[in-house]
């Protein structure tokens, strides 16, 4: 199964050179993050999102929908591989919002991408981190290297691990301090492991994804829908908060502001 690249590129509004170069990788990640929203609507209405490429293409590319990390990065990895990039899939733990000492399960999918024929490090690519702090461009897998891209400053650090595999931690610079976003290791994550993590996130009764959560990165701002609370963040950081009242208003917002055509049964949550 392959992705229809013409349709995918039209979906994300990208018309760059179809060559496996670092410039291509950077522009593709940025275009994808701006074009495709993060959303967990399928989980909220009681379904487990399919990671089959045909289903992802029908939903995200043709169906005016988004998805969460497993969907975004599975689709993005397939596109990169078709272009000739070397892509490895890895699972990680979201640390954003975690309590001190809390160890969360491996419920996030990231990609390590190597540009064929190029010297230097692989790059961390991630188009499915639902946050204002998400990477807008790939980040070299070089410890301590600070990369400022499109107004966001990130770095990767290595921390000592109990086991034989080093732990990488993605951090963002905010409020004059480095804040952790996620950790991951570079041991391979085969499809069965990814499928199990996807099923767990979608079905566990205490999964945070059982609550409606939609994000969209804009060129000059950000949109976030948490339950029934819509937060608009302007380019200067100004916040505007709206409590959505009823299913009709929710559908209006999803369609007009997030670019999502939702399935029946989606309602605001409190």
Coordinates of C-alpha atoms in Angstrom, one line a residue:
X1 CA 0.0 0.0 0.0
X2 CA 1.3 3.4 -0.9
X3 CA 0.0 6.9 -0.4
X4 CA -1.2 9.0 -3.3
X5 CA 1.4 11.7 -3.1
X6 CA -0.4 14.1 -5.4
X7 CA -3.4 14.1 -3.1
X8 CA -1.3 14.3 0.1
X9 CA 0.7 17.3 -1.2
X10 CA -2.5 19.0 -2.2
X11 CA -4.0 18.4 1.2
X12 CA -1.0 20.1 3.0
X13 CA -0.6 22.8 0.3
X14 CA 3.0 21.7 -0.6
X15 CA 4.5 21.9 -4.1
X16 CA 8.3 21.6 -3.3
X17 CA 10.9 19.4 -5.0
X18 CA 10.1 15.7 -4.5
X19 CA 13.6 14.8 -3.5
X20 CA 14.9 13.2 -0.2
X21 CA 16.7 16.3 1.0
X22 CA 16.9 18.1 4.3
X23 CA 15.1 21.1 2.8
X24 CA 12.3 18.8 1.6
X25 CA 12.0 17.2 5.1
X26 CA 11.9 20.6 6.8
X27 CA 9.3 22.1 4.5
X28 CA 7.1 19.0 4.5
X29 CA 7.0 18.8 8.3
X30 CA 6.1 22.5 8.6
X31 CA 3.4 22.2 5.9
X32 CA 1.8 19.1 7.5
X33 CA 1.7 20.6 11.0
X34 CA 0.0 23.8 9.6
X35 CA -2.5 21.9 7.4
X36 CA -3.6 18.9 9.4
X37 CA -5.2 19.3 12.9
X38 CA -4.5 17.2 15.9
X39 CA -7.8 15.5 17.0
X40 CA -9.1 12.5 18.8
X41 CA -12.8 12.6 17.7
X42 CA -12.9 8.9 16.7
X43 CA -11.8 7.9 20.2
X44 CA -14.4 10.2 21.8
X45 CA -17.2 8.6 19.8
X46 CA -16.1 5.1 20.7
X47 CA -13.8 3.9 17.9
X48 CA -10.2 2.8 17.8
X49 CA -8.5 4.8 15.0
X50 CA -7.2 2.6 12.2
X51 CA -3.5 2.8 11.3
X52 CA -4.0 1.1 8.0
X53 CA -2.6 3.4 5.3
X54 CA -5.7 3.2 3.1
X55 CA -7.8 4.2 6.1
X56 CA -5.5 7.1 7.0
X57 CA -5.5 8.4 3.5
X58 CA -9.3 8.2 3.3
X59 CA -9.6 10.0 6.7
X60 CA -6.8 12.6 6.7
X61 CA -6.0 13.2 3.0
X62 CA -9.5 12.9 1.5
X63 CA -11.9 13.2 4.5
X64 CA -11.2 16.7 6.0
X65 CA -10.1 15.2 9.2
X66 CA -7.0 15.1 11.4
X67 CA -5.8 12.5 13.9
X68 CA -3.5 11.9 16.8
X69 CA 0.2 11.0 16.9
X70 CA -0.1 7.4 15.7
X71 CA -2.2 8.5 12.7
X72 CA -0.2 11.6 11.8
X73 CA 3.3 10.0 12.1
X74 CA 2.3 6.7 10.4
X75 CA 1.0 8.6 7.4
X76 CA 4.0 11.0 7.4
X77 CA 6.5 8.1 7.7
X78 CA 5.0 6.4 4.6
X79 CA 5.2 9.6 2.6
X80 CA 8.8 10.1 3.6
X81 CA 9.7 6.6 2.7
X82 CA 8.1 6.9 -0.7
X83 CA 10.2 10.0 -1.3
X84 CA 13.4 8.0 -0.5
X85 CA 14.1 8.9 3.1
X86 CA 15.2 6.3 5.6
X87 CA 12.6 6.3 8.5
X88 CA 12.7 4.5 11.8
X89 CA 9.7 4.5 14.2
X90 CA 10.1 4.9 17.9
X91 CA 7.8 5.2 20.9
X92 CA 8.1 7.7 23.6
X93 CA 6.6 9.1 26.9
X94 CA 4.9 12.4 27.0
X95 CA 6.4 14.4 29.9
X96 CA 4.6 17.7 29.4
X97 CA 2.3 18.2 32.4
X98 CA 3.7 15.2 34.3
X99 CA 4.2 15.3 38.0
X100 CA 7.8 15.1 39.3
X101 CA 9.0 11.4 39.2
X102 CA 5.9 10.3 37.3
X103 CA 6.6 7.7 34.6
X104 CA 4.0 7.6 31.9
X105 CA 3.6 4.8 29.4
X106 CA 5.0 4.8 25.9
X107 CA 2.0 6.4 24.2
X108 CA 3.6 8.7 21.6
X109 CA 5.1 7.8 18.2
X110 CA 8.1 9.7 16.8
X111 CA 10.2 9.3 13.7
X112 CA 14.0 9.3 13.3
X113 CA 14.8 10.3 9.7
X114 CA 18.0 10.0 7.8
X115 CA 18.6 11.9 4.5
X116 CA 20.1 9.4 2.0
X117 CA 23.7 10.1 1.1
X118 CA 24.0 13.0 3.5
X119 CA 26.6 13.1 6.3
X120 CA 25.5 14.0 9.8
X121 CA 22.9 13.1 12.3
X122 CA 19.5 11.7 11.8
X123 CA 16.6 14.1 12.6
X124 CA 13.7 13.8 14.9
X125 CA 10.5 14.3 13.0
X126 CA 7.1 14.6 14.7
X127 CA 3.9 16.0 13.1
X128 CA 1.6 14.5 15.8
X129 CA 2.4 16.3 19.1
X130 CA -0.8 18.1 20.0
X131 CA 0.6 21.2 21.7
X132 CA 1.5 24.8 21.1
X133 CA 5.1 23.7 21.8
X134 CA 5.3 21.1 19.0
X135 CA 8.2 20.9 16.6
X136 CA 7.5 22.8 13.4
X137 CA 10.6 21.5 11.8
X138 CA 12.8 18.4 12.3
X139 CA 15.4 18.5 15.0
X140 CA 18.9 17.0 14.5
X141 CA 19.6 14.1 16.9
X142 CA 22.6 15.9 18.4
X143 CA 22.6 16.2 22.2
X144 CA 22.5 19.8 23.4
X145 CA 22.1 21.4 20.0
X146 CA 19.7 24.3 20.3
X147 CA 17.5 24.9 17.2
X148 CA 15.3 27.9 16.9
X149 CA 12.7 27.5 14.2
X150 CA 9.7 29.7 13.4
X151 CA 9.6 31.3 16.8
X152 CA 10.2 28.1 18.9
X153 CA 13.4 27.0 20.5
X154 CA 14.0 23.3 21.1
X155 CA 16.8 21.0 22.0
X156 CA 17.5 17.4 22.7
X157 CA 19.4 16.2 25.8
X158 CA 20.5 12.7 26.8
X159 CA 19.9 11.5 30.3
X160 CA 21.3 8.5 32.1
X161 CA 19.1 5.4 31.8
X162 CA 18.7 2.4 34.0
X163 CA 19.0 0.2 31.0
X164 CA 21.3 -0.1 28.0
X165 CA 19.4 2.2 25.7
X166 CA 20.0 6.0 26.1
X167 CA 17.0 8.2 26.8
X168 CA 16.5 11.3 24.6
X169 CA 14.5 14.1 26.0
X170 CA 12.9 16.8 23.9
X171 CA 12.8 20.2 25.6
X172 CA 11.4 23.7 24.7
X173 CA 12.7 27.0 26.0
X174 CA 9.8 28.9 27.6
X175 CA 9.7 31.6 30.3
X176 CA 13.5 31.6 30.5
X177 CA 13.7 27.9 31.4
X178 CA 13.9 24.5 29.6
X179 CA 10.7 22.5 29.9
X180 CA 10.4 18.8 29.0
X181 CA 8.0 17.7 26.3
X182 CA 8.7 14.1 25.8
X183 CA 11.3 11.3 26.1
X184 CA 12.0 8.5 23.8
X185 CA 14.6 5.8 23.0
X186 CA 15.9 4.8 19.6
X187 CA 15.2 1.1 19.9
X188 CA 12.8 0.2 17.0
X189 CA 9.1 0.1 17.5
X190 CA 7.6 -2.6 15.2
X191 CA 4.0 -2.3 14.0
X192 CA 2.5 -4.7 16.6
X193 CA 3.9 -2.5 19.4
X194 CA 2.5 0.6 17.8
X195 CA -0.8 -1.0 17.3
X196 CA -1.0 -2.1 20.9
X197 CA -0.2 1.5 22.1
X198 CA -2.8 2.9 19.8
X199 CA -5.4 0.5 21.1
X200 CA -4.5 1.3 24.7
X201 CA -4.7 5.0 24.2
X202 CA -8.1 4.7 22.5
X203 CA -9.7 2.2 25.0
X204 CA -8.2 2.5 28.5
X205 CA -10.9 4.1 30.8
X206 CA -8.4 6.5 32.3
X207 CA -6.8 7.5 29.0
X208 CA -6.7 11.3 28.6
X209 CA -7.8 10.8 25.0
X210 CA -11.3 9.8 26.0
X211 CA -11.9 13.5 26.4
X212 CA -12.3 15.7 23.3
X213 CA -9.0 17.3 22.4
X214 CA -8.4 19.2 19.2
X215 CA -5.5 21.4 18.2
X216 CA -4.6 23.5 15.2
X217 CA -1.3 25.3 14.6
X218 CA -1.8 28.5 12.6
X219 CA 0.8 30.6 10.8
X220 CA 0.2 33.3 13.3
X221 CA -1.4 31.7 16.3
X222 CA -2.9 28.5 17.7
X223 CA -6.3 27.0 18.4
X224 CA -7.1 24.5 21.2
X225 CA -10.3 22.8 22.1
X226 CA -10.4 20.9 25.4
X227 CA -13.7 19.3 26.2
X228 CA -16.0 22.3 25.4
X229 CA -13.4 25.1 26.0
X230 CA -12.1 26.8 22.9
X231 CA -8.9 28.8 23.4
X232 CA -7.6 31.1 20.6
X233 CA -4.0 32.2 21.0
X234 CA -2.9 35.2 18.9
X235 CA 0.6 35.7 17.6
X236 CA 1.4 38.1 20.5
X237 CA 0.3 35.5 23.0
X238 CA -3.1 37.0 23.8
X239 CA -5.7 34.4 24.8
X240 CA -9.4 34.4 24.0
X241 CA -11.5 31.7 25.7
X242 CA -15.0 30.6 24.6
X243 CA -17.2 28.0 26.3
X244 CA -19.0 26.2 23.4
X245 CA -22.7 25.8 24.0
X246 CA -24.2 22.8 22.4
X247 CA -23.5 20.4 19.5
X248 CA -24.4 22.8 16.8
X249 CA -21.8 25.4 17.9
X250 CA -19.2 22.7 18.3
X251 CA -19.7 21.5 14.8
X252 CA -19.5 25.1 13.5
X253 CA -16.2 25.7 15.2
X254 CA -14.7 22.4 14.1
X255 CA -15.7 23.0 10.5
X256 CA -14.9 26.7 10.2
X257 CA -11.8 27.1 12.5
X258 CA -10.2 23.6 12.6
X259 CA -11.2 22.5 9.0
X260 CA -12.7 19.3 10.4
X261 CA -15.9 17.6 9.1
X262 CA -16.8 15.7 12.3
X263 CA -18.8 12.5 12.4
X264 CA -22.2 12.4 14.1
X265 CA -22.4 12.3 17.9
X266 CA -19.7 14.7 18.8
X267 CA -20.7 17.0 21.7
X268 CA -18.9 19.5 23.9
X269 CA -17.7 18.0 27.2
X270 CA -17.4 19.7 30.6

